[in-house]
Every structure is written in structure tokens, then in C-alpha cells.
PDB file of C-alpha atoms in Angstrom:
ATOM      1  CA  UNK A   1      17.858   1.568   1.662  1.00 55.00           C
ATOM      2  CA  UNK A   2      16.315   1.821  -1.968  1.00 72.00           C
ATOM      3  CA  UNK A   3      13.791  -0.632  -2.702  1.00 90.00           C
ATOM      4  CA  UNK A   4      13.338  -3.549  -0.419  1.00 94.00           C
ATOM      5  CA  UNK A   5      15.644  -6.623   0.915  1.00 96.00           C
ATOM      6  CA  UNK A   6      13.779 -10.468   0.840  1.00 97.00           C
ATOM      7  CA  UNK A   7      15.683 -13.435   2.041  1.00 97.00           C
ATOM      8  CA  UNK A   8      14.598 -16.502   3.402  1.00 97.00           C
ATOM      9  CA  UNK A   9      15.490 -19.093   6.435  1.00 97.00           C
ATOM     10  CA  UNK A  10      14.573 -22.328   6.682  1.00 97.00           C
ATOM     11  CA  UNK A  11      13.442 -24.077  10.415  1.00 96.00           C
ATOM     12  CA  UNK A  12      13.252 -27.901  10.989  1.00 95.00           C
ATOM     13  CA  UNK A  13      11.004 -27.951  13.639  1.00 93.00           C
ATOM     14  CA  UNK A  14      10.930 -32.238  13.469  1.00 92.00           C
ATOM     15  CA  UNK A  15       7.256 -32.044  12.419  1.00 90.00           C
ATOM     16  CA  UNK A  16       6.981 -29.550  10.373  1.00 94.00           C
ATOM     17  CA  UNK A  17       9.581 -27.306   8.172  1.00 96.00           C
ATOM     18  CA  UNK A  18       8.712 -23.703   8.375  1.00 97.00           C
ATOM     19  CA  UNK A  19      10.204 -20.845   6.122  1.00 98.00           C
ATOM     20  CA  UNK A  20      11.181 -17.888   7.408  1.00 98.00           C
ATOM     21  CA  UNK A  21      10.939 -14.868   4.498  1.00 98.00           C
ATOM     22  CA  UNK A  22      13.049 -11.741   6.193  1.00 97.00           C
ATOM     23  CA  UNK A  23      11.620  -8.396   5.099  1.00 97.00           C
ATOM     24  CA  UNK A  24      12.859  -4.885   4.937  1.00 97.00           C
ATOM     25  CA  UNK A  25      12.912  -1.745   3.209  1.00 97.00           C
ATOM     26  CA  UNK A  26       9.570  -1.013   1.803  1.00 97.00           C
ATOM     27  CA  UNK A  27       7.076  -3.042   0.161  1.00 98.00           C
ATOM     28  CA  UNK A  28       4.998  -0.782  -2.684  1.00 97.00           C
ATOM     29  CA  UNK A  29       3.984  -1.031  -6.086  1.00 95.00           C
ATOM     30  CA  UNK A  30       7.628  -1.017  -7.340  1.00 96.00           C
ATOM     31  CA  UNK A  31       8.755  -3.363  -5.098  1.00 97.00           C
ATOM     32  CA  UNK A  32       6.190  -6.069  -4.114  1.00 96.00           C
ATOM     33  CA  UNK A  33       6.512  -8.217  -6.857  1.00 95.00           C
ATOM     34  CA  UNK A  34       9.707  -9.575  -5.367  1.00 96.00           C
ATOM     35  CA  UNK A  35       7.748 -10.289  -2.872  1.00 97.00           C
ATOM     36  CA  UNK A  36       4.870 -12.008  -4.308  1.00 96.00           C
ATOM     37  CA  UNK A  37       7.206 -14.073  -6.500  1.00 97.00           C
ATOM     38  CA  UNK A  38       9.231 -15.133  -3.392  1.00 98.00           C
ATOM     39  CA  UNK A  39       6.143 -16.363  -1.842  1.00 98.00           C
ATOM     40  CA  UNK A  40       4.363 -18.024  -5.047  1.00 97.00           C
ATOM     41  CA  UNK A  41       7.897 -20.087  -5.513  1.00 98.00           C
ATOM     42  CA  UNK A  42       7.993 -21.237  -1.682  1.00 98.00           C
ATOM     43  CA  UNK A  43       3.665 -22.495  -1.584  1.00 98.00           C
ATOM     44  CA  UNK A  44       4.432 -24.083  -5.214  1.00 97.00           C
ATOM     45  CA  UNK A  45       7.040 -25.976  -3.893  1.00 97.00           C
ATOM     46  CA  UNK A  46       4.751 -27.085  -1.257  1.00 97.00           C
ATOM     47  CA  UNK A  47       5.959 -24.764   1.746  1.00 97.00           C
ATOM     48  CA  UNK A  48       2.922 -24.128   3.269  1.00 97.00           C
ATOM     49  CA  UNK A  49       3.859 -23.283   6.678  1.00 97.00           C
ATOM     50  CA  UNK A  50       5.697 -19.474   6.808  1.00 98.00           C
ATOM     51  CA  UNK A  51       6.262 -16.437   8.972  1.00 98.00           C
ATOM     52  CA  UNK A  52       6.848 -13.367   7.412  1.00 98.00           C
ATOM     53  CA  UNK A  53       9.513 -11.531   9.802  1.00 97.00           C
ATOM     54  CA  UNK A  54       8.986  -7.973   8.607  1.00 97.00           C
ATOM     55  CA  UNK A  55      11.536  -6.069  11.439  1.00 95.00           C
ATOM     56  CA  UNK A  56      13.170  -3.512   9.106  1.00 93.00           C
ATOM     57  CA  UNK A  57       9.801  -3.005   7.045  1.00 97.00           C
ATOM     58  CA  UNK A  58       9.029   0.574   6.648  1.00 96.00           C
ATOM     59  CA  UNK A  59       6.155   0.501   4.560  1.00 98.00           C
ATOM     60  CA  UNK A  60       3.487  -2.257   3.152  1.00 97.00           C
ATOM     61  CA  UNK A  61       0.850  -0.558   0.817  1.00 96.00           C
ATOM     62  CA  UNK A  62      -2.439  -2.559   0.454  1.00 95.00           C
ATOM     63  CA  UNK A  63      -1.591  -4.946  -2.461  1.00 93.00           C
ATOM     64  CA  UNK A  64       1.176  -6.307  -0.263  1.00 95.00           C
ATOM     65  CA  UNK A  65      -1.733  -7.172   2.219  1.00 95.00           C
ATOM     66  CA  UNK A  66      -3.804  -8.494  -0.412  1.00 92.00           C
ATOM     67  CA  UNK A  67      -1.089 -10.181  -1.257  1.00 94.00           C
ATOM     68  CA  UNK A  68      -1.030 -11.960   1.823  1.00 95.00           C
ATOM     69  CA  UNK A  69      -4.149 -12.230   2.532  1.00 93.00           C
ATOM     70  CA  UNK A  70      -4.208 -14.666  -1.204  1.00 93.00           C
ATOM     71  CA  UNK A  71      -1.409 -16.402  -0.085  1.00 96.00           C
ATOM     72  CA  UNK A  72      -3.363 -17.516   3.524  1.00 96.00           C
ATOM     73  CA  UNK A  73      -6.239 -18.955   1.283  1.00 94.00           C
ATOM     74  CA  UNK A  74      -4.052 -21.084  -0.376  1.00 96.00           C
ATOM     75  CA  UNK A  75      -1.920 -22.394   2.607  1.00 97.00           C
ATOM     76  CA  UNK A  76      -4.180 -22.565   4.779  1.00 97.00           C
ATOM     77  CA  UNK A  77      -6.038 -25.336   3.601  1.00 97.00           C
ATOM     78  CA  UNK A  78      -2.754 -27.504   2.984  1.00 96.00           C
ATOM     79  CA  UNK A  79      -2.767 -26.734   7.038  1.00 96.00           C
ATOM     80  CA  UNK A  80      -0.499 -24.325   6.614  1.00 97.00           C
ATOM     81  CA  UNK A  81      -0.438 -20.341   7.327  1.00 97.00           C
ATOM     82  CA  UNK A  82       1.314 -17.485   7.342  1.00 97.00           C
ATOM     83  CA  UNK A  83       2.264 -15.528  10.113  1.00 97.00           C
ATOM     84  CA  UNK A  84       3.701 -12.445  10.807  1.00 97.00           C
ATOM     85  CA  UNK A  85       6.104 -11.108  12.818  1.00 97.00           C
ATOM     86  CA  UNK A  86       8.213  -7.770  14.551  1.00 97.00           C
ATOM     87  CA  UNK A  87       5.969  -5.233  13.087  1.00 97.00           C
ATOM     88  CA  UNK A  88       6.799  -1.848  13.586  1.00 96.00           C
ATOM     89  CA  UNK A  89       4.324   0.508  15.641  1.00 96.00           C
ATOM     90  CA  UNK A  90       3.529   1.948  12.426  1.00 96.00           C
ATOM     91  CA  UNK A  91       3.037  -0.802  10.316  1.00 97.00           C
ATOM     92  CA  UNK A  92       1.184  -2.971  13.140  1.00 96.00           C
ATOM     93  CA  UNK A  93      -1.526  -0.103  13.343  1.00 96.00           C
ATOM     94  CA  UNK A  94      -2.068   0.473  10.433  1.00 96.00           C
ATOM     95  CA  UNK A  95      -2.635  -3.188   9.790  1.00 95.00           C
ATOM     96  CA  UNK A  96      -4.695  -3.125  12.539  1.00 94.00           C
ATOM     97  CA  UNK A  97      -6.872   0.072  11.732  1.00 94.00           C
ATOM     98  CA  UNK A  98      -7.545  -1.905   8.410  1.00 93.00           C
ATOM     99  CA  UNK A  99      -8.879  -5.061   9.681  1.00 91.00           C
ATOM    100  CA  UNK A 100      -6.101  -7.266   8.509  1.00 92.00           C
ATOM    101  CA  UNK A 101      -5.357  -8.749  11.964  1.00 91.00           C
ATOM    102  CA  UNK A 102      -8.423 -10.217  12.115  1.00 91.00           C
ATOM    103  CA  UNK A 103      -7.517 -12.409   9.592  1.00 91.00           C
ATOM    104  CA  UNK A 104      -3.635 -12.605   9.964  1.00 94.00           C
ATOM    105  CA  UNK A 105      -2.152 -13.651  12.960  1.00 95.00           C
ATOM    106  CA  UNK A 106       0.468 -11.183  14.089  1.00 96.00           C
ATOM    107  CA  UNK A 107       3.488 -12.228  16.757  1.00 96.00           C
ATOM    108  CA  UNK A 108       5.639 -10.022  18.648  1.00 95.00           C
ATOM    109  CA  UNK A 109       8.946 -12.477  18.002  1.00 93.00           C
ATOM    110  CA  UNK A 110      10.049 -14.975  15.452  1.00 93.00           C
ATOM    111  CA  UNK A 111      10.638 -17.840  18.108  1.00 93.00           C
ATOM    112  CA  UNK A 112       7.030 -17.289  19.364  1.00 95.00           C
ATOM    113  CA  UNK A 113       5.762 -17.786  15.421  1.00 96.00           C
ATOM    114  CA  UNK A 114       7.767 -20.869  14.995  1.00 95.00           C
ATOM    115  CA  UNK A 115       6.236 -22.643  18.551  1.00 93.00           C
ATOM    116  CA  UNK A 116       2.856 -21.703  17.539  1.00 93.00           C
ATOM    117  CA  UNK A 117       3.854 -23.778  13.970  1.00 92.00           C
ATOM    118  CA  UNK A 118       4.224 -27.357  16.456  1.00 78.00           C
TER     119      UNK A 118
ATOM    120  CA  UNK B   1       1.268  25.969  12.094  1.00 57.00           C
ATOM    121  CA  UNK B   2       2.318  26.287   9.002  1.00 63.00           C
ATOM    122  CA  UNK B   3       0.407  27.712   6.145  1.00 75.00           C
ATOM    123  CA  UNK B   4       0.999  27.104   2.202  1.00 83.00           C
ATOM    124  CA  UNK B   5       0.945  25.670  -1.184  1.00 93.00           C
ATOM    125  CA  UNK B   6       2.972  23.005  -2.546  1.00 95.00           C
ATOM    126  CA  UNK B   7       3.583  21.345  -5.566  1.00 96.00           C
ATOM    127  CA  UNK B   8       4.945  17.742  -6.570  1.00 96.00           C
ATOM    128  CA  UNK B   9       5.118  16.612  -9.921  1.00 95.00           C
ATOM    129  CA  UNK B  10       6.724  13.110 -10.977  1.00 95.00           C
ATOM    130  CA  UNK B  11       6.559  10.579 -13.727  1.00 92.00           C
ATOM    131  CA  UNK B  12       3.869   8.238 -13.903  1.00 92.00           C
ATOM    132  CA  UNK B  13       6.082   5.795 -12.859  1.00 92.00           C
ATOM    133  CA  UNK B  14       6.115   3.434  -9.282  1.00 94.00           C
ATOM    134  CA  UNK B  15       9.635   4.090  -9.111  1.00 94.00           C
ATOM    135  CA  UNK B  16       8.626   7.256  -7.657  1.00 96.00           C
ATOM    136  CA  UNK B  17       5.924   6.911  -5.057  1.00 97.00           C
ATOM    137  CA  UNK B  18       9.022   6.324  -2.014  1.00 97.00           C
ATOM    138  CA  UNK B  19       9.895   9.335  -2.899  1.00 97.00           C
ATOM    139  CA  UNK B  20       6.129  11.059  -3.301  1.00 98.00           C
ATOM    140  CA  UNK B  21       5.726   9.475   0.186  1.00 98.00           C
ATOM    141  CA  UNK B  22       8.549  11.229   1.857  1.00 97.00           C
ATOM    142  CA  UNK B  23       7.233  14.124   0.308  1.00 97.00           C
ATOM    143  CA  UNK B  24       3.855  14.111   1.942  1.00 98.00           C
ATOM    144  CA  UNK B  25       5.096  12.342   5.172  1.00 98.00           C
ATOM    145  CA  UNK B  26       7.409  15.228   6.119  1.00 97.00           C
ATOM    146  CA  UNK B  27       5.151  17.655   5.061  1.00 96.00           C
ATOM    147  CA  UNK B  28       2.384  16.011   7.195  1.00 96.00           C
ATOM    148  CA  UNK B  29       4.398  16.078   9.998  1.00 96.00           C
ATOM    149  CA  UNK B  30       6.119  19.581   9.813  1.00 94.00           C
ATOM    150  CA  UNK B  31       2.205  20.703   9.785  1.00 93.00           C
ATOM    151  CA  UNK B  32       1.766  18.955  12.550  1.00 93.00           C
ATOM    152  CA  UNK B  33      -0.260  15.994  13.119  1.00 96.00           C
ATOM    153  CA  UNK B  34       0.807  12.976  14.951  1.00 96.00           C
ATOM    154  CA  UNK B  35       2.929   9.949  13.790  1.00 96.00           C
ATOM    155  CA  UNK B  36      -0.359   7.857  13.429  1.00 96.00           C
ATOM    156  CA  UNK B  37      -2.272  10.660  11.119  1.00 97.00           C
ATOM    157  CA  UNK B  38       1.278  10.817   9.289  1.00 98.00           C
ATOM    158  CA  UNK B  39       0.924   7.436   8.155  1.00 98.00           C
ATOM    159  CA  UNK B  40      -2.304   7.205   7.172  1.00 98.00           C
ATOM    160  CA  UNK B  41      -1.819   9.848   4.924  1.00 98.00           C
ATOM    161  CA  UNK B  42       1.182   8.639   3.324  1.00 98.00           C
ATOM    162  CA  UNK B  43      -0.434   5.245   2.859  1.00 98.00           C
ATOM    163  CA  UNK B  44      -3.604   6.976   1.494  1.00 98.00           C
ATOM    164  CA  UNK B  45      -1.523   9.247  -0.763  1.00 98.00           C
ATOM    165  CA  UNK B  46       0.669   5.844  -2.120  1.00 98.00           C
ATOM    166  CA  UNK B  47      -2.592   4.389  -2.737  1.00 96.00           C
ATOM    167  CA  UNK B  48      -4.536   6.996  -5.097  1.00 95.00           C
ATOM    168  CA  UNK B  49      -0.618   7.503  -6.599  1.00 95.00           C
ATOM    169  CA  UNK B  50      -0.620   3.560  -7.202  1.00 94.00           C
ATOM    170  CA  UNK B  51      -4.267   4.018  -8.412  1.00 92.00           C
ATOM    171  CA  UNK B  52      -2.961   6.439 -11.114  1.00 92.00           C
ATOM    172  CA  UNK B  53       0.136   4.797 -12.365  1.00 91.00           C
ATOM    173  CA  UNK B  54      -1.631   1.354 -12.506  1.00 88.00           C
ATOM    174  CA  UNK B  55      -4.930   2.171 -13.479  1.00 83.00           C
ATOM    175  CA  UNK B  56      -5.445   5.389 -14.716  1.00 83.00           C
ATOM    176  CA  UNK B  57      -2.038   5.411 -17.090  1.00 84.00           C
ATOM    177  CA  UNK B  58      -3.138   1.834 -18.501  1.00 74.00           C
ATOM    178  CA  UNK B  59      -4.386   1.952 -21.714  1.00 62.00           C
ATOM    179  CA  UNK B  60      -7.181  -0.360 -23.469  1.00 54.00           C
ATOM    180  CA  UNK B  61      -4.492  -2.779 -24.803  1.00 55.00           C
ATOM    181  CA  UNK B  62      -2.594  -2.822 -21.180  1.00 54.00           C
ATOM    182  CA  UNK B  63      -5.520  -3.328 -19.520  1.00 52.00           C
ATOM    183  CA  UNK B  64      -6.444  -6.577 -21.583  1.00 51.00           C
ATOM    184  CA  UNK B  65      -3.056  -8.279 -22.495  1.00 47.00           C
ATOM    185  CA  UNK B  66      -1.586  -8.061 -18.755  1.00 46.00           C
ATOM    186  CA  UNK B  67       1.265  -5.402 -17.611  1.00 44.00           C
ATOM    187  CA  UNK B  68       3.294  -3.896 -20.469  1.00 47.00           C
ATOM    188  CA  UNK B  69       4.028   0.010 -20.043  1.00 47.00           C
ATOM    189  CA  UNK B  70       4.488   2.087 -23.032  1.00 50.00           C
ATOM    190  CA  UNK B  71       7.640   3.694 -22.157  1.00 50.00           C
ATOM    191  CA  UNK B  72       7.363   5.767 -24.770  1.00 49.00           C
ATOM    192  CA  UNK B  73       4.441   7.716 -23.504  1.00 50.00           C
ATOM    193  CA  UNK B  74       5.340   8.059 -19.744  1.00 49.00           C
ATOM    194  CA  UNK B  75       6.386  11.770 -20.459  1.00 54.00           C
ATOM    195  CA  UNK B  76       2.675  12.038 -20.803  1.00 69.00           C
ATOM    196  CA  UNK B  77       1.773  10.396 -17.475  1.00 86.00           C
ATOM    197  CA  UNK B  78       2.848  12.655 -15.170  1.00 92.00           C
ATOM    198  CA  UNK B  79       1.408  12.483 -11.296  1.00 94.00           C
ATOM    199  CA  UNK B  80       1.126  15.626  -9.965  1.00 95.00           C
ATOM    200  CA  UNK B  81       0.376  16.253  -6.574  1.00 97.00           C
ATOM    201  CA  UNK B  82      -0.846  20.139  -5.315  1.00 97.00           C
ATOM    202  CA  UNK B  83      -0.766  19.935  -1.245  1.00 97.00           C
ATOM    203  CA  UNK B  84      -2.554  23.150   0.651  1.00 97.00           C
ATOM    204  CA  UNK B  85      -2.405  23.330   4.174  1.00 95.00           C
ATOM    205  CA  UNK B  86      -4.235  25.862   6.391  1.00 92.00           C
ATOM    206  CA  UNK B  87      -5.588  26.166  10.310  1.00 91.00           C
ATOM    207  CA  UNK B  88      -7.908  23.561   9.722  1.00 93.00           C
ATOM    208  CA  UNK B  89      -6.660  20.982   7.627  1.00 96.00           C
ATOM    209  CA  UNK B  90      -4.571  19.283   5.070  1.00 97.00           C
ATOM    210  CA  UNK B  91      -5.757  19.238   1.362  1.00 97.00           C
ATOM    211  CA  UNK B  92      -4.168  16.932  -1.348  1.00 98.00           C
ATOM    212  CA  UNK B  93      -5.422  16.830  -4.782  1.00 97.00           C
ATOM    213  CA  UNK B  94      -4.180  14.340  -7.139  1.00 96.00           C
ATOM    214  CA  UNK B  95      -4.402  15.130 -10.860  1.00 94.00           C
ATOM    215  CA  UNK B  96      -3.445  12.447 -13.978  1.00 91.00           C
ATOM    216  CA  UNK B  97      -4.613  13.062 -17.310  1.00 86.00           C
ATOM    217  CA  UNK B  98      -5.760   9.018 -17.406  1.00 85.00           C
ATOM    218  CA  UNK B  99      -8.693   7.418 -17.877  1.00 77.00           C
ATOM    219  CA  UNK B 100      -9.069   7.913 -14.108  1.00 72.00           C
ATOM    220  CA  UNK B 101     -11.270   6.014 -10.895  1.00 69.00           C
ATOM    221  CA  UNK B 102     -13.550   7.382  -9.518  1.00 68.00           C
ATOM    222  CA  UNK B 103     -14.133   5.373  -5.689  1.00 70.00           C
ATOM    223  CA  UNK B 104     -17.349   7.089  -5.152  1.00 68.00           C
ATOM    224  CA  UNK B 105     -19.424   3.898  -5.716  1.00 59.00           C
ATOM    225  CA  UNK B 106     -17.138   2.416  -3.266  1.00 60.00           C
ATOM    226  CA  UNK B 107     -17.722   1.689   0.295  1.00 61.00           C
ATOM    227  CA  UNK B 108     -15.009   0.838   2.843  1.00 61.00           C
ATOM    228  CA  UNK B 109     -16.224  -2.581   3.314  1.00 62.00           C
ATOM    229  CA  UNK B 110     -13.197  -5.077   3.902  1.00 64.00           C
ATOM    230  CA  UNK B 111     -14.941  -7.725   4.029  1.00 65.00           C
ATOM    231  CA  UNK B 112     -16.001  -7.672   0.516  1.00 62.00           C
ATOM    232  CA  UNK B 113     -12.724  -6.777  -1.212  1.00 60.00           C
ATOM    233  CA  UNK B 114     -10.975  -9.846   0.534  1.00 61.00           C
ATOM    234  CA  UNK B 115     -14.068 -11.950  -0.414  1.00 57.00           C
ATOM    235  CA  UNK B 116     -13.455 -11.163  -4.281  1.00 56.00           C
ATOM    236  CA  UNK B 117     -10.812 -12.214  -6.491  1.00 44.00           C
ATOM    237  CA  UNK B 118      -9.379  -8.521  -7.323  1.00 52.00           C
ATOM    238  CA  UNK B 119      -7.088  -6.788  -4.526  1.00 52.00           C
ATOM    239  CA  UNK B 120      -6.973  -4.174  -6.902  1.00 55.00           C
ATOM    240  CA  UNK B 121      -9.650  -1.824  -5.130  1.00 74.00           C
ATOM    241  CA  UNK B 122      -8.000  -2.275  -1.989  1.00 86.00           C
ATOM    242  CA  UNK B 123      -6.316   1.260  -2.568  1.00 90.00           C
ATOM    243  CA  UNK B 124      -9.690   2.758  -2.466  1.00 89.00           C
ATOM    244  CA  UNK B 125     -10.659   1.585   0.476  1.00 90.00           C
ATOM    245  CA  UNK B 126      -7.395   2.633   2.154  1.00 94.00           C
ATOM    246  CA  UNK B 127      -8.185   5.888   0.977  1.00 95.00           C
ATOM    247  CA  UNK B 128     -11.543   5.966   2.520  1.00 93.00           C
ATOM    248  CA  UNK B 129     -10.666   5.013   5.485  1.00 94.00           C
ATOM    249  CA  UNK B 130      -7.708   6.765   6.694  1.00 96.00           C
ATOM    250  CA  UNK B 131      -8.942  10.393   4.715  1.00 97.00           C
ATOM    251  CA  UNK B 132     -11.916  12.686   6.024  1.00 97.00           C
ATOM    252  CA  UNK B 133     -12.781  13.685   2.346  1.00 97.00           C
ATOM    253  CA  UNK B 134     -12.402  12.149  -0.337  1.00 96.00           C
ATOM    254  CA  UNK B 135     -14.051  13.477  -4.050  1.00 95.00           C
ATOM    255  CA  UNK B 136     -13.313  13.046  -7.616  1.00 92.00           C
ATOM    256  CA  UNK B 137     -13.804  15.114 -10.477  1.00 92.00           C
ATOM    257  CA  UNK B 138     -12.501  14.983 -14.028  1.00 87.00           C
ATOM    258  CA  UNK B 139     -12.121  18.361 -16.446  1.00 81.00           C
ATOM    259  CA  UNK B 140     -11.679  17.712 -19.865  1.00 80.00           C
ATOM    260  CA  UNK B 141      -9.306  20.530 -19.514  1.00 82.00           C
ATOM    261  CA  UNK B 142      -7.922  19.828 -15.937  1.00 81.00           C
ATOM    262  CA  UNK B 143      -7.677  15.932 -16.137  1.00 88.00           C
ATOM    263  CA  UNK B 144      -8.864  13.998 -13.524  1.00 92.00           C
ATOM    264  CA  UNK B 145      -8.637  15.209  -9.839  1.00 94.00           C
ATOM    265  CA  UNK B 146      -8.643  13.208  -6.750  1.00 95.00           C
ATOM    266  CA  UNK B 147      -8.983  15.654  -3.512  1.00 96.00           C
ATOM    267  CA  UNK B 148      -8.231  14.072  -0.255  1.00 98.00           C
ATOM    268  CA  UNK B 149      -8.598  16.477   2.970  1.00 98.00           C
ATOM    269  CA  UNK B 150      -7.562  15.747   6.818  1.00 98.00           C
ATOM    270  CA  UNK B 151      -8.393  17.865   9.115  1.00 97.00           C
ATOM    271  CA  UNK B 152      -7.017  18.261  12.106  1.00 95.00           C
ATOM    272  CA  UNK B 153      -8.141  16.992  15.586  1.00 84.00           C
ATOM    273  CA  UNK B 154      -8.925  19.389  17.960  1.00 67.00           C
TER     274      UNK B 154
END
């Protein structure tokens, strides 16, 4: 794969709809603007609760992270977040080594993200 | 273990850094260290790449009016990448002929760079952390030079 894939899926949990933004490929400074603009367009339409399901994600450089680190501050206090989920090894230790799971909450499955939404 | 001299030279372009990253990441790994060391060093090495295309190629007028390239200079902008392995340790120096960064004000602090408003210097602190050396240096004649070293873990 050249570049990276985005899609999104939409959950009615009955309380709460949470979006679902599927992942893969690579995220880097040629391709994270897809990214970021997929994002910006879901919280400015006032989706506020989302798991990013990154199985299939080879690489995330550290803008990417910023990224979603910006997009947590503004979610969050709508009483939202964003979660992420199937990591890689890789990409989990790395995000790890950095510090960025302190702040982001990591799950091992999408159905576990999506209960910890109710 | 494998001992040499390699050398990578692309457009200054981010088109380029999945490729720049295979590069390094099979070359990291042919040498030898482990899946974990791989990565970091293909993160750090996307990073101070990133750095250069986004930062170092950006001229005065880019830098204040947002994100326009001038296409028409990018034959200028090359990245080029010299990678020397030996016993001890992997050594990758990063030249562009930019206004260049120099990180050695910066310290790995996380903390800070998500407390301020530009993610921007969150390469250098990638960089920091995942690479045993890190030094700059600029040459009028050279360019500026950004040597990263691993070594590795006996």
C-alpha cells in the first residue's frame, strides 16, 4: 500500500453515537493531512466521541500524535475522547516509549473502545 | 556484522520519506539490532527528514504566509542521507542546504511540547529520545548536518 487508507463507521450506542475512523497504511508528513482533515470535519460537526482503529497502521510519525493529542483537548471537554485501538507491537511501543499513553487511552479491540464510550 | 558506507539522496520532498524509511529500516536491521531499535531509528530518521523538508526547505515567505512549496526550486532541496556502520554503532548524518534546526537548546521534555500550541518540535524530541547522539553543525560549504549515532547494546 502507497500512502494511507481512512474510512469511517458510525456506532449507535442509544446514548451516545461514536465514530469509528479505520486506519492503515502509514501516517507521515505526506499523508497525515487526510487524516487531520478527517478528524477536524467529524469534531466540527459535533462528533466528539471517536476511536481511532489503527489495525493495518504501519507507521505514525509524531505530528500524527500531536495531532491527536489536539484533537483530545478539544473533545474532551464536549465529554468526548478519542480512543485508540489494535495497535501494532511496533506502533504501541513506540507510543508508549514516548509518553503518549499517558494521555491517550489505548484498547486492545474495537468492541472494548465502544463499551468504555456507555 | 556488517561494515560500510551508504548513501541516500532524495528530493526535498515528503513524498519520499516511506521510501527513506525503508531505506534505513532494512539497513538497521541487516546490521543487526532488534525490531524495537529498528523502529526507533526509522521514526527518528522520518523525523529530522520531516524537520528538513518542512522546516529547513521553507523559505521566509513560506514560513509567514502558511504552506506553499516552490516547486520550482525543489531540485535544490535535496535530503541526503550518508549512513556508516561499524562494530560499535550506527551513524546517520543528515545534510540539507536549508536554513536548518538546530535541537540543541532542546530538551526531551513531553510535557512541555504538548503543553504549547506548536507540535512542530515534536520531531526533535523524537529524535532525542530514541538516538544516543545527536549533534548539529552547519558548513557554509557542507550545508547543514544533523549526525544521529546508535550504538549497539552489548
Amino acid at each position: 500500500m502507497i500512502g494511507c487508507e481512512i474510512s469511517t463507521r458510525t456506532f449507535d450506542l442509544g446514548t451516545r453515537i461514536v465514530q469509528v475512523v479505520d486506519v492503515s497504511g502509514f501516517l507521515d508528513a505526506h499523508t497525515s493531512s487526510q487524516l487531520e482533515n478527517t478528524l477536524n470535519s467529524l469534531v466540527e460537526a459535533g462528533d466528539y466521541n471517536l476511536i481511532l482503529d489503527l489495525k493495518g497502521l504501519d507507521y505514525i510519525n509524531s505530528a500524527s500524535l500531536g495531532l491527536l493529542m489536539g484533537i483530545a483537548k478539544r473533545v474532551r471537554p464536549q465529554g468526548g475522547d478519542i480512543r485508540l485501538v489494535n495497535l501494532s507491537e511496533k506502533i504501541n511501543k513506540i507510543i508508549s516509549v514516548l509518553g503518549f499513553s499517558k494521555v491517550l487511552k489505548l484498547f486492545d479491540q474495537t468492541k472494548e473502545a465502544l463499551t468504555s464510550f456507555k | 556484522m556488517v561494515e560500510g558506507k551508504i548513501f541516500l539522496k532524495t528530493p526535498g520532498e515528503t513524498v519520499y520519506l516511506a521510501l527513506i524509511r525503508k531505506v534505513i529500516a532494512e539497513i538497521a536491521k541487516r546490521v543487526g539490532f532488534p525490531e524495537e531499535e529498528v523502529a526507533r531509528i526509522e521514526m527518528a530518521v522520518d523525523e529530522a527528514c520531516t524537520n528538513v523538508i518542512e522546516h529547513s526547505y521553507r523559505t521566509e515567505d513560506e514560513m509567514g504566509t502558511g504552506y506553499e512549496w516552490r516547486r520550482e526550486d525543489e531540485v535544490d532541496r535535496p535530503v541526503e542521507l550518508r549512513v556508516k556502520i561499524n562494530r560499535e554503532k550506527i551513524s546517520i548524518s543528515l545534510t540539507d542546504r536549508g536554513r536548518g534546526f538546530d535541537p540543541s537548546q532542546v530538551e526531551p521534555d513531553l510535557e512541555k511540547y504538548l503543553a504549547s500550541v506548536s507540535m512542530g518540535s515534536l520531531g526533535i524530541y523524537v529524535i532525542k529520545t530514541f538516538m544516543d547522539e545527536v549533534r548539529y553543525s552547519h558548513e557554509p560549504a557542507a550545508g547543514n548536518v544533523l549526525r544521529m549515532v546508535k550504538y549497539f547494546k552489548t
